[in-house]
Each structure stands twice: as structure tokens, then as C-alpha cells.
Amino acid sequence: MTAGLPRDEAQEALNALRDRVRDAQQAAERLAGMASETPPNGWEAEESSAATAELQSLVDLLDTLRRMLPEDLRAQLADLVRQLLLVLRAIIDWLVGRIERDHRGQEVAVEDIPIG
């Protein structure tokens, strides 16, 4: 049984999860294929709607997995993710500080990149 659900409901939930995992895998494969090819008309806004739908499929899968976890495990997972993000932020701060120290006294070339 899954998380205290009756057997039929647990099996149904697992089947739904399998379907979502399969959909997410297919979406990831399509996204990978799209990333390696330039569309015929370039990167127009219309092309991104398909990628958005595929990304939403992946987000839905993660949300389903999250809801299947017991509340205490969900809280532990949230704390773990928070700690990982804090570590990542500390690493980025350290790297930025190191770059700044390495370039201290040297003129750094800055290039304006147009956005739009």
C-alpha cells in the first residue's frame, strides 16, 4: 500500500504516477530535441508555447510526487532543498569574491548586451 491508501486507490495512484513519469520522459526527450535544433522560422514566440506545455508536464509530475509524500517527509525534503540552496548561494558568493580578488587592480572589459 502507498501512504495508507486502500489497495485499489494505491494501485490507481501508482498507475497515474507511471503515466506521468512516461509523459515527463517523452517531454524531456522532445525538449532535448528542440534544444539541439533551430526551428525553420528561428526562435519565434509561437515556438515556445510547445516548450512551455512540456515544462508544465514536468512540473506537474514533481507536484504529484510531492503530494504523495507524508507531511513529515515533505517538511524534511523542503528543509533539505533550502539547505542545498543556501550552500549553492555560499559557493556562488565565494566564486564571485574570488573573481573580484583575481581582477583587483586590473581593468575588466564590460560589454553591453542588448535585451529585447
PDB file of C-alpha atoms in Angstrom:
ATOM      1  CA  MET A   1       0.000   0.000   0.000  1.00  0.00           C
ATOM      2  CA  THR A   2       1.048   3.600  -0.613  1.00  0.00           C
ATOM      3  CA  ALA A   3       0.875   6.143   2.234  1.00  0.00           C
ATOM      4  CA  GLY A   4      -2.111   4.498   3.962  1.00  0.00           C
ATOM      5  CA  LEU A   5      -4.350   4.373   0.881  1.00  0.00           C
ATOM      6  CA  PRO A   6      -6.622   1.381   0.214  1.00  0.00           C
ATOM      7  CA  ARG A   7      -5.104  -1.119  -2.216  1.00  0.00           C
ATOM      8  CA  ASP A   8      -7.243  -0.085  -5.234  1.00  0.00           C
ATOM      9  CA  GLU A   9      -6.574   3.613  -4.689  1.00  0.00           C
ATOM     10  CA  ALA A  10      -2.867   2.953  -4.170  1.00  0.00           C
ATOM     11  CA  GLN A  11      -2.674   0.981  -7.417  1.00  0.00           C
ATOM     12  CA  GLU A  12      -4.580   3.714  -9.237  1.00  0.00           C
ATOM     13  CA  ALA A  13      -2.220   6.365  -7.822  1.00  0.00           C
ATOM     14  CA  LEU A  14       0.822   4.332  -8.885  1.00  0.00           C
ATOM     15  CA  ASN A  15      -0.600   3.837 -12.386  1.00  0.00           C
ATOM     16  CA  ALA A  16      -1.238   7.584 -12.649  1.00  0.00           C
ATOM     17  CA  LEU A  17       2.318   8.229 -11.477  1.00  0.00           C
ATOM     18  CA  ARG A  18       3.706   5.799 -14.076  1.00  0.00           C
ATOM     19  CA  ASP A  19       1.737   7.615 -16.779  1.00  0.00           C
ATOM     20  CA  ARG A  20       3.070  10.980 -15.615  1.00  0.00           C
ATOM     21  CA  VAL A  21       6.640   9.689 -15.488  1.00  0.00           C
ATOM     22  CA  ARG A  22       6.299   8.322 -19.024  1.00  0.00           C
ATOM     23  CA  ASP A  23       4.805  11.657 -20.196  1.00  0.00           C
ATOM     24  CA  ALA A  24       7.607  13.559 -18.481  1.00  0.00           C
ATOM     25  CA  GLN A  25      10.261  11.363 -20.095  1.00  0.00           C
ATOM     26  CA  GLN A  26       8.734  11.924 -23.506  1.00  0.00           C
ATOM     27  CA  ALA A  27       8.505  15.666 -22.819  1.00  0.00           C
ATOM     28  CA  ALA A  28      12.155  15.771 -21.746  1.00  0.00           C
ATOM     29  CA  GLU A  29      13.192  13.938 -24.919  1.00  0.00           C
ATOM     30  CA  ARG A  30      11.203  16.364 -27.068  1.00  0.00           C
ATOM     31  CA  LEU A  31      12.711  19.354 -25.221  1.00  0.00           C
ATOM     32  CA  ALA A  32      16.206  17.952 -25.721  1.00  0.00           C
ATOM     33  CA  GLY A  33      15.494  17.521 -29.428  1.00  0.00           C
ATOM     34  CA  MET A  34      14.121  21.059 -29.668  1.00  0.00           C
ATOM     35  CA  ALA A  35      17.177  22.467 -27.893  1.00  0.00           C
ATOM     36  CA  SER A  36      19.549  20.956 -30.425  1.00  0.00           C
ATOM     37  CA  GLU A  37      17.711  22.261 -33.491  1.00  0.00           C
ATOM     38  CA  THR A  38      16.903  25.756 -34.688  1.00  0.00           C
ATOM     39  CA  PRO A  39      13.273  25.956 -35.834  1.00  0.00           C
ATOM     40  CA  PRO A  40      12.708  26.823 -39.532  1.00  0.00           C
ATOM     41  CA  ASN A  41      11.466  30.330 -38.651  1.00  0.00           C
ATOM     42  CA  GLY A  42      14.028  30.941 -35.925  1.00  0.00           C
ATOM     43  CA  TRP A  43      13.140  31.290 -32.259  1.00  0.00           C
ATOM     44  CA  GLU A  44       9.750  32.950 -32.586  1.00  0.00           C
ATOM     45  CA  ALA A  45       7.364  33.297 -29.654  1.00  0.00           C
ATOM     46  CA  GLU A  46       4.912  30.762 -31.118  1.00  0.00           C
ATOM     47  CA  GLU A  47       7.542  28.024 -30.887  1.00  0.00           C
ATOM     48  CA  SER A  48       7.944  28.490 -27.134  1.00  0.00           C
ATOM     49  CA  SER A  49       4.321  27.549 -26.363  1.00  0.00           C
ATOM     50  CA  ALA A  50       5.108  23.872 -27.030  1.00  0.00           C
ATOM     51  CA  ALA A  51       8.138  24.041 -24.754  1.00  0.00           C
ATOM     52  CA  THR A  52       6.023  25.699 -22.062  1.00  0.00           C
ATOM     53  CA  ALA A  53       3.485  22.869 -22.201  1.00  0.00           C
ATOM     54  CA  GLU A  54       6.272  20.307 -21.952  1.00  0.00           C
ATOM     55  CA  LEU A  55       7.816  22.106 -18.981  1.00  0.00           C
ATOM     56  CA  GLN A  56       4.401  22.240 -17.303  1.00  0.00           C
ATOM     57  CA  SER A  57       4.187  18.465 -17.676  1.00  0.00           C
ATOM     58  CA  LEU A  58       7.458  18.098 -15.764  1.00  0.00           C
ATOM     59  CA  VAL A  59       6.250  20.496 -13.046  1.00  0.00           C
ATOM     60  CA  ASP A  60       3.002  18.527 -12.725  1.00  0.00           C
ATOM     61  CA  LEU A  61       4.995  15.321 -12.258  1.00  0.00           C
ATOM     62  CA  LEU A  62       7.066  16.868  -9.463  1.00  0.00           C
ATOM     63  CA  ASP A  63       3.903  18.180  -7.806  1.00  0.00           C
ATOM     64  CA  THR A  64       2.322  14.711  -7.931  1.00  0.00           C
ATOM     65  CA  LEU A  65       5.409  13.177  -6.364  1.00  0.00           C
ATOM     66  CA  ARG A  66       5.420  15.874  -3.667  1.00  0.00           C
ATOM     67  CA  ARG A  67       1.763  15.249  -2.783  1.00  0.00           C
ATOM     68  CA  MET A  68       2.385  11.506  -2.422  1.00  0.00           C
ATOM     69  CA  LEU A  69       4.899  12.095   0.384  1.00  0.00           C
ATOM     70  CA  PRO A  70       3.775  12.099   4.011  1.00  0.00           C
ATOM     71  CA  GLU A  71       3.720  15.562   5.608  1.00  0.00           C
ATOM     72  CA  ASP A  72       6.768  14.983   7.854  1.00  0.00           C
ATOM     73  CA  LEU A  73       8.861  13.708   4.937  1.00  0.00           C
ATOM     74  CA  ARG A  74       7.686  16.640   2.810  1.00  0.00           C
ATOM     75  CA  ALA A  75       8.886  19.060   5.517  1.00  0.00           C
ATOM     76  CA  GLN A  76      12.255  17.295   5.719  1.00  0.00           C
ATOM     77  CA  LEU A  77      12.616  17.458   1.949  1.00  0.00           C
ATOM     78  CA  ALA A  78      11.780  21.179   1.953  1.00  0.00           C
ATOM     79  CA  ASP A  79      14.442  21.760   4.632  1.00  0.00           C
ATOM     80  CA  LEU A  80      16.969  19.775   2.615  1.00  0.00           C
ATOM     81  CA  VAL A  81      16.265  21.781  -0.544  1.00  0.00           C
ATOM     82  CA  ARG A  82      16.517  25.015   1.460  1.00  0.00           C
ATOM     83  CA  GLN A  83      19.913  23.943   2.853  1.00  0.00           C
ATOM     84  CA  LEU A  84      21.160  22.957  -0.622  1.00  0.00           C
ATOM     85  CA  LEU A  85      20.142  26.360  -1.972  1.00  0.00           C
ATOM     86  CA  LEU A  86      21.958  28.096   0.894  1.00  0.00           C
ATOM     87  CA  VAL A  87      25.097  26.063   0.124  1.00  0.00           C
ATOM     88  CA  LEU A  88      24.779  26.932  -3.562  1.00  0.00           C
ATOM     89  CA  ARG A  89      24.425  30.620  -2.694  1.00  0.00           C
ATOM     90  CA  ALA A  90      27.525  30.445  -0.471  1.00  0.00           C
ATOM     91  CA  ILE A  91      29.507  28.794  -3.288  1.00  0.00           C
ATOM     92  CA  ILE A  92      28.403  31.473  -5.752  1.00  0.00           C
ATOM     93  CA  ASP A  93      29.317  34.243  -3.269  1.00  0.00           C
ATOM     94  CA  TRP A  94      32.739  32.632  -2.761  1.00  0.00           C
ATOM     95  CA  LEU A  95      33.335  32.357  -6.510  1.00  0.00           C
ATOM     96  CA  VAL A  96      32.303  35.971  -7.106  1.00  0.00           C
ATOM     97  CA  GLY A  97      34.624  37.094  -4.311  1.00  0.00           C
ATOM     98  CA  ARG A  98      37.476  35.078  -5.789  1.00  0.00           C
ATOM     99  CA  ILE A  99      36.903  36.564  -9.243  1.00  0.00           C
ATOM    100  CA  GLU A 100      36.840  40.054  -7.757  1.00  0.00           C
ATOM    101  CA  ARG A 101      40.123  39.391  -5.898  1.00  0.00           C
ATOM    102  CA  ASP A 102      41.749  37.998  -9.039  1.00  0.00           C
ATOM    103  CA  HIS A 103      40.791  41.088 -11.052  1.00  0.00           C
ATOM    104  CA  ARG A 104      41.543  43.656  -8.349  1.00  0.00           C
ATOM    105  CA  GLY A 105      43.675  46.382  -9.855  1.00  0.00           C
ATOM    106  CA  GLN A 106      43.004  45.182 -13.382  1.00  0.00           C
ATOM    107  CA  GLU A 107      40.542  46.844 -15.659  1.00  0.00           C
ATOM    108  CA  VAL A 108      37.783  44.443 -16.563  1.00  0.00           C
ATOM    109  CA  ALA A 109      36.230  44.752 -20.012  1.00  0.00           C
ATOM    110  CA  VAL A 110      32.477  45.131 -19.771  1.00  0.00           C
ATOM    111  CA  GLU A 111      30.260  44.642 -22.782  1.00  0.00           C
ATOM    112  CA  ASP A 112      26.690  45.917 -23.035  1.00  0.00           C
ATOM    113  CA  ILE A 113      24.338  43.210 -24.204  1.00  0.00           C
ATOM    114  CA  PRO A 114      21.104  44.495 -25.725  1.00  0.00           C
ATOM    115  CA  ILE A 115      17.956  42.908 -24.333  1.00  0.00           C
ATOM    116  CA  GLY A 116      14.861  42.814 -26.408  1.00  0.00           C
TER     117      GLY A 116
END
